[in-house]
Amino acid sequence: AEVANMSDDMRSVLADGMAEWRDIFERVVREGQEKGAIRQDVDPAVAGSLVHDYWLGAMQRMMVQRNVASLRTAASFIRHYLAA
């Protein structure tokens, strides 16, 4: 994401990649709802975006702090947020 400001072409490629990941997360949430593993009261598109954004933030913190604690916290929160 740091290179997004350097070129519109790079920003566009990164935006497309992020949209693809959000779509993947949305599909996973929807599939989990169909199987009864993920709660029904969340919108899959919103949850997919939230998971993507939260995970990216945790990844950035992990790189800065050189510690995986933020990833463990994010995974735990996501699991509890989505659990049926």
Short mmCIF file of N, CA and C in Angstrom, two decimals:
data_model
loop_
_atom_site.label_atom_id
_atom_site.label_comp_id
_atom_site.label_asym_id
_atom_site.label_seq_id
_atom_site.Cartn_x
_atom_site.Cartn_y
_atom_site.Cartn_z
N ALA A 1 0.82 -1.20 0.00
CA ALA A 1 0.00 0.00 0.00
C ALA A 1 0.86 1.26 0.00
N GLU A 2 2.10 1.13 0.49
CA GLU A 2 2.97 2.30 0.56
C GLU A 2 3.27 2.88 -0.82
N VAL A 3 3.20 2.06 -1.87
CA VAL A 3 3.52 2.53 -3.21
C VAL A 3 2.30 3.09 -3.94
N ALA A 4 1.13 3.03 -3.33
CA ALA A 4 -0.10 3.49 -3.99
C ALA A 4 -0.05 4.96 -4.39
N ASN A 5 0.67 5.76 -3.62
CA ASN A 5 0.78 7.19 -3.93
C ASN A 5 1.80 7.49 -5.01
N MET A 6 2.58 6.50 -5.40
CA MET A 6 3.64 6.73 -6.37
C MET A 6 3.16 6.71 -7.81
N SER A 7 2.08 5.96 -8.06
CA SER A 7 1.60 5.88 -9.43
C SER A 7 0.14 5.45 -9.44
N ASP A 8 -0.62 6.04 -10.35
CA ASP A 8 -2.03 5.67 -10.48
C ASP A 8 -2.18 4.23 -10.95
N ASP A 9 -1.26 3.78 -11.80
CA ASP A 9 -1.32 2.39 -12.26
C ASP A 9 -1.14 1.42 -11.10
N MET A 10 -0.17 1.69 -10.24
CA MET A 10 0.08 0.83 -9.09
C MET A 10 -1.11 0.89 -8.13
N ARG A 11 -1.64 2.08 -7.91
CA ARG A 11 -2.80 2.22 -7.04
C ARG A 11 -3.97 1.41 -7.57
N SER A 12 -4.18 1.44 -8.86
CA SER A 12 -5.28 0.71 -9.47
C SER A 12 -5.10 -0.80 -9.30
N VAL A 13 -3.89 -1.29 -9.51
CA VAL A 13 -3.62 -2.71 -9.33
C VAL A 13 -3.85 -3.12 -7.89
N LEU A 14 -3.37 -2.30 -6.95
CA LEU A 14 -3.56 -2.60 -5.53
C LEU A 14 -5.04 -2.56 -5.15
N ALA A 15 -5.77 -1.59 -5.67
CA ALA A 15 -7.21 -1.49 -5.37
C ALA A 15 -7.94 -2.72 -5.89
N ASP A 16 -7.57 -3.18 -7.09
CA ASP A 16 -8.19 -4.39 -7.63
C ASP A 16 -7.88 -5.61 -6.76
N GLY A 17 -6.64 -5.71 -6.31
CA GLY A 17 -6.25 -6.83 -5.45
C GLY A 17 -6.99 -6.81 -4.13
N MET A 18 -7.15 -5.62 -3.55
CA MET A 18 -7.88 -5.51 -2.29
C MET A 18 -9.35 -5.87 -2.49
N ALA A 19 -9.93 -5.43 -3.59
CA ALA A 19 -11.33 -5.78 -3.87
C ALA A 19 -11.49 -7.28 -4.04
N GLU A 20 -10.51 -7.91 -4.66
CA GLU A 20 -10.57 -9.37 -4.83
C GLU A 20 -10.53 -10.08 -3.48
N TRP A 21 -9.66 -9.62 -2.58
CA TRP A 21 -9.60 -10.23 -1.25
C TRP A 21 -10.89 -10.01 -0.47
N ARG A 22 -11.46 -8.80 -0.55
CA ARG A 22 -12.73 -8.55 0.14
C ARG A 22 -13.81 -9.47 -0.41
N ASP A 23 -13.83 -9.69 -1.72
CA ASP A 23 -14.81 -10.61 -2.32
C ASP A 23 -14.61 -12.03 -1.80
N ILE A 24 -13.35 -12.44 -1.67
CA ILE A 24 -13.06 -13.78 -1.14
C ILE A 24 -13.58 -13.91 0.28
N PHE A 25 -13.28 -12.92 1.12
CA PHE A 25 -13.77 -12.95 2.50
C PHE A 25 -15.29 -12.95 2.55
N GLU A 26 -15.93 -12.17 1.69
CA GLU A 26 -17.39 -12.15 1.63
C GLU A 26 -17.94 -13.53 1.29
N ARG A 27 -17.35 -14.18 0.31
CA ARG A 27 -17.80 -15.53 -0.07
C ARG A 27 -17.62 -16.52 1.07
N VAL A 28 -16.49 -16.42 1.76
CA VAL A 28 -16.24 -17.33 2.88
C VAL A 28 -17.28 -17.12 3.98
N VAL A 29 -17.60 -15.87 4.27
CA VAL A 29 -18.62 -15.57 5.28
C VAL A 29 -19.96 -16.14 4.83
N ARG A 30 -20.32 -15.92 3.60
CA ARG A 30 -21.60 -16.42 3.08
C ARG A 30 -21.65 -17.96 3.16
N GLU A 31 -20.58 -18.62 2.77
CA GLU A 31 -20.52 -20.08 2.85
C GLU A 31 -20.62 -20.55 4.30
N GLY A 32 -19.94 -19.84 5.19
CA GLY A 32 -20.02 -20.18 6.62
C GLY A 32 -21.43 -20.02 7.16
N GLN A 33 -22.14 -18.99 6.70
CA GLN A 33 -23.54 -18.81 7.11
C GLN A 33 -24.40 -19.95 6.60
N GLU A 34 -24.17 -20.36 5.35
CA GLU A 34 -24.95 -21.45 4.77
C GLU A 34 -24.73 -22.76 5.54
N LYS A 35 -23.54 -22.94 6.08
CA LYS A 35 -23.22 -24.16 6.83
C LYS A 35 -23.55 -24.03 8.31
N GLY A 36 -23.98 -22.85 8.74
CA GLY A 36 -24.35 -22.63 10.13
C GLY A 36 -23.17 -22.36 11.06
N ALA A 37 -22.00 -22.15 10.51
CA ALA A 37 -20.81 -21.89 11.32
C ALA A 37 -20.62 -20.41 11.63
N ILE A 38 -21.24 -19.55 10.83
CA ILE A 38 -21.12 -18.10 11.01
C ILE A 38 -22.50 -17.53 11.25
N ARG A 39 -22.58 -16.61 12.19
CA ARG A 39 -23.87 -16.05 12.59
C ARG A 39 -24.59 -15.41 11.40
N GLN A 40 -25.89 -15.47 11.47
CA GLN A 40 -26.74 -15.02 10.36
C GLN A 40 -27.00 -13.52 10.36
N ASP A 41 -26.76 -12.85 11.47
CA ASP A 41 -27.13 -11.44 11.58
C ASP A 41 -26.06 -10.48 11.08
N VAL A 42 -25.03 -10.99 10.41
CA VAL A 42 -24.04 -10.10 9.82
C VAL A 42 -24.17 -10.11 8.31
N ASP A 43 -24.00 -8.96 7.71
CA ASP A 43 -24.01 -8.83 6.25
C ASP A 43 -22.66 -9.34 5.74
N PRO A 44 -22.66 -10.33 4.85
CA PRO A 44 -21.39 -10.88 4.37
C PRO A 44 -20.45 -9.85 3.74
N ALA A 45 -20.99 -8.87 3.03
CA ALA A 45 -20.15 -7.84 2.41
C ALA A 45 -19.48 -6.97 3.48
N VAL A 46 -20.25 -6.59 4.48
CA VAL A 46 -19.71 -5.77 5.57
C VAL A 46 -18.69 -6.58 6.36
N ALA A 47 -19.02 -7.81 6.68
CA ALA A 47 -18.10 -8.66 7.44
C ALA A 47 -16.83 -8.93 6.65
N GLY A 48 -16.96 -9.15 5.34
CA GLY A 48 -15.78 -9.38 4.51
C GLY A 48 -14.85 -8.18 4.51
N SER A 49 -15.41 -6.99 4.42
CA SER A 49 -14.60 -5.76 4.46
C SER A 49 -13.96 -5.58 5.83
N LEU A 50 -14.74 -5.84 6.88
CA LEU A 50 -14.22 -5.69 8.23
C LEU A 50 -13.06 -6.65 8.47
N VAL A 51 -13.23 -7.91 8.08
CA VAL A 51 -12.16 -8.90 8.27
C VAL A 51 -10.91 -8.46 7.49
N HIS A 52 -11.10 -8.05 6.25
CA HIS A 52 -9.97 -7.62 5.43
C HIS A 52 -9.25 -6.44 6.07
N ASP A 53 -9.99 -5.41 6.43
CA ASP A 53 -9.38 -4.21 6.99
C ASP A 53 -8.71 -4.48 8.33
N TYR A 54 -9.39 -5.26 9.17
CA TYR A 54 -8.84 -5.56 10.50
C TYR A 54 -7.55 -6.36 10.36
N TRP A 55 -7.55 -7.34 9.45
CA TRP A 55 -6.38 -8.17 9.25
C TRP A 55 -5.21 -7.34 8.69
N LEU A 56 -5.48 -6.44 7.75
CA LEU A 56 -4.41 -5.59 7.21
C LEU A 56 -3.79 -4.73 8.30
N GLY A 57 -4.63 -4.18 9.17
CA GLY A 57 -4.11 -3.38 10.28
C GLY A 57 -3.26 -4.21 11.22
N ALA A 58 -3.71 -5.42 11.51
CA ALA A 58 -2.94 -6.31 12.39
C ALA A 58 -1.62 -6.70 11.74
N MET A 59 -1.63 -6.90 10.42
CA MET A 59 -0.39 -7.22 9.71
C MET A 59 0.60 -6.05 9.78
N GLN A 60 0.09 -4.85 9.62
CA GLN A 60 0.96 -3.68 9.68
C GLN A 60 1.57 -3.55 11.07
N ARG A 61 0.76 -3.74 12.10
CA ARG A 61 1.28 -3.67 13.47
C ARG A 61 2.31 -4.76 13.73
N MET A 62 2.05 -5.96 13.20
CA MET A 62 2.98 -7.06 13.38
C MET A 62 4.35 -6.71 12.77
N MET A 63 4.34 -6.11 11.58
CA MET A 63 5.60 -5.75 10.93
C MET A 63 6.35 -4.67 11.70
N VAL A 64 5.62 -3.69 12.21
CA VAL A 64 6.26 -2.60 12.95
C VAL A 64 6.80 -3.09 14.28
N GLN A 65 6.02 -3.90 14.98
CA GLN A 65 6.42 -4.36 16.30
C GLN A 65 7.27 -5.64 16.28
N ARG A 66 7.33 -6.29 15.10
CA ARG A 66 8.05 -7.55 14.97
C ARG A 66 7.59 -8.55 16.03
N ASN A 67 6.25 -8.67 16.06
CA ASN A 67 5.62 -9.51 17.08
C ASN A 67 4.28 -9.97 16.52
N VAL A 68 3.94 -11.23 16.69
CA VAL A 68 2.70 -11.76 16.11
C VAL A 68 1.48 -11.57 17.01
N ALA A 69 1.64 -10.90 18.13
CA ALA A 69 0.53 -10.74 19.06
C ALA A 69 -0.68 -10.08 18.40
N SER A 70 -0.46 -9.09 17.56
CA SER A 70 -1.58 -8.41 16.92
C SER A 70 -2.35 -9.36 16.00
N LEU A 71 -1.66 -10.30 15.35
CA LEU A 71 -2.33 -11.28 14.50
C LEU A 71 -3.17 -12.24 15.33
N ARG A 72 -2.64 -12.64 16.46
CA ARG A 72 -3.41 -13.53 17.35
C ARG A 72 -4.65 -12.83 17.88
N THR A 73 -4.49 -11.57 18.25
CA THR A 73 -5.63 -10.80 18.74
C THR A 73 -6.67 -10.63 17.64
N ALA A 74 -6.23 -10.30 16.43
CA ALA A 74 -7.14 -10.12 15.30
C ALA A 74 -7.87 -11.42 15.00
N ALA A 75 -7.16 -12.53 14.96
CA ALA A 75 -7.78 -13.83 14.67
C ALA A 75 -8.81 -14.18 15.73
N SER A 76 -8.49 -13.92 16.98
CA SER A 76 -9.43 -14.20 18.06
C SER A 76 -10.68 -13.34 17.95
N PHE A 77 -10.50 -12.05 17.68
CA PHE A 77 -11.64 -11.15 17.54
C PHE A 77 -12.52 -11.58 16.37
N ILE A 78 -11.91 -11.85 15.24
CA ILE A 78 -12.66 -12.24 14.05
C ILE A 78 -13.44 -13.52 14.31
N ARG A 79 -12.79 -14.49 14.93
CA ARG A 79 -13.45 -15.76 15.25
C ARG A 79 -14.68 -15.52 16.14
N HIS A 80 -14.51 -14.71 17.18
CA HIS A 80 -15.63 -14.44 18.09
C HIS A 80 -16.73 -13.60 17.43
N TYR A 81 -16.32 -12.66 16.60
CA TYR A 81 -17.28 -11.80 15.90
C TYR A 81 -18.18 -12.60 14.97
N LEU A 82 -17.59 -13.59 14.29
CA LEU A 82 -18.34 -14.34 13.30
C LEU A 82 -19.02 -15.59 13.83
N ALA A 83 -18.61 -16.07 14.98
CA ALA A 83 -19.09 -17.36 15.50
C ALA A 83 -20.61 -17.38 15.65
N ALA A 84 -21.17 -18.49 15.19
CA ALA A 84 -22.63 -18.67 15.31
C ALA A 84 -23.01 -19.00 16.74
#
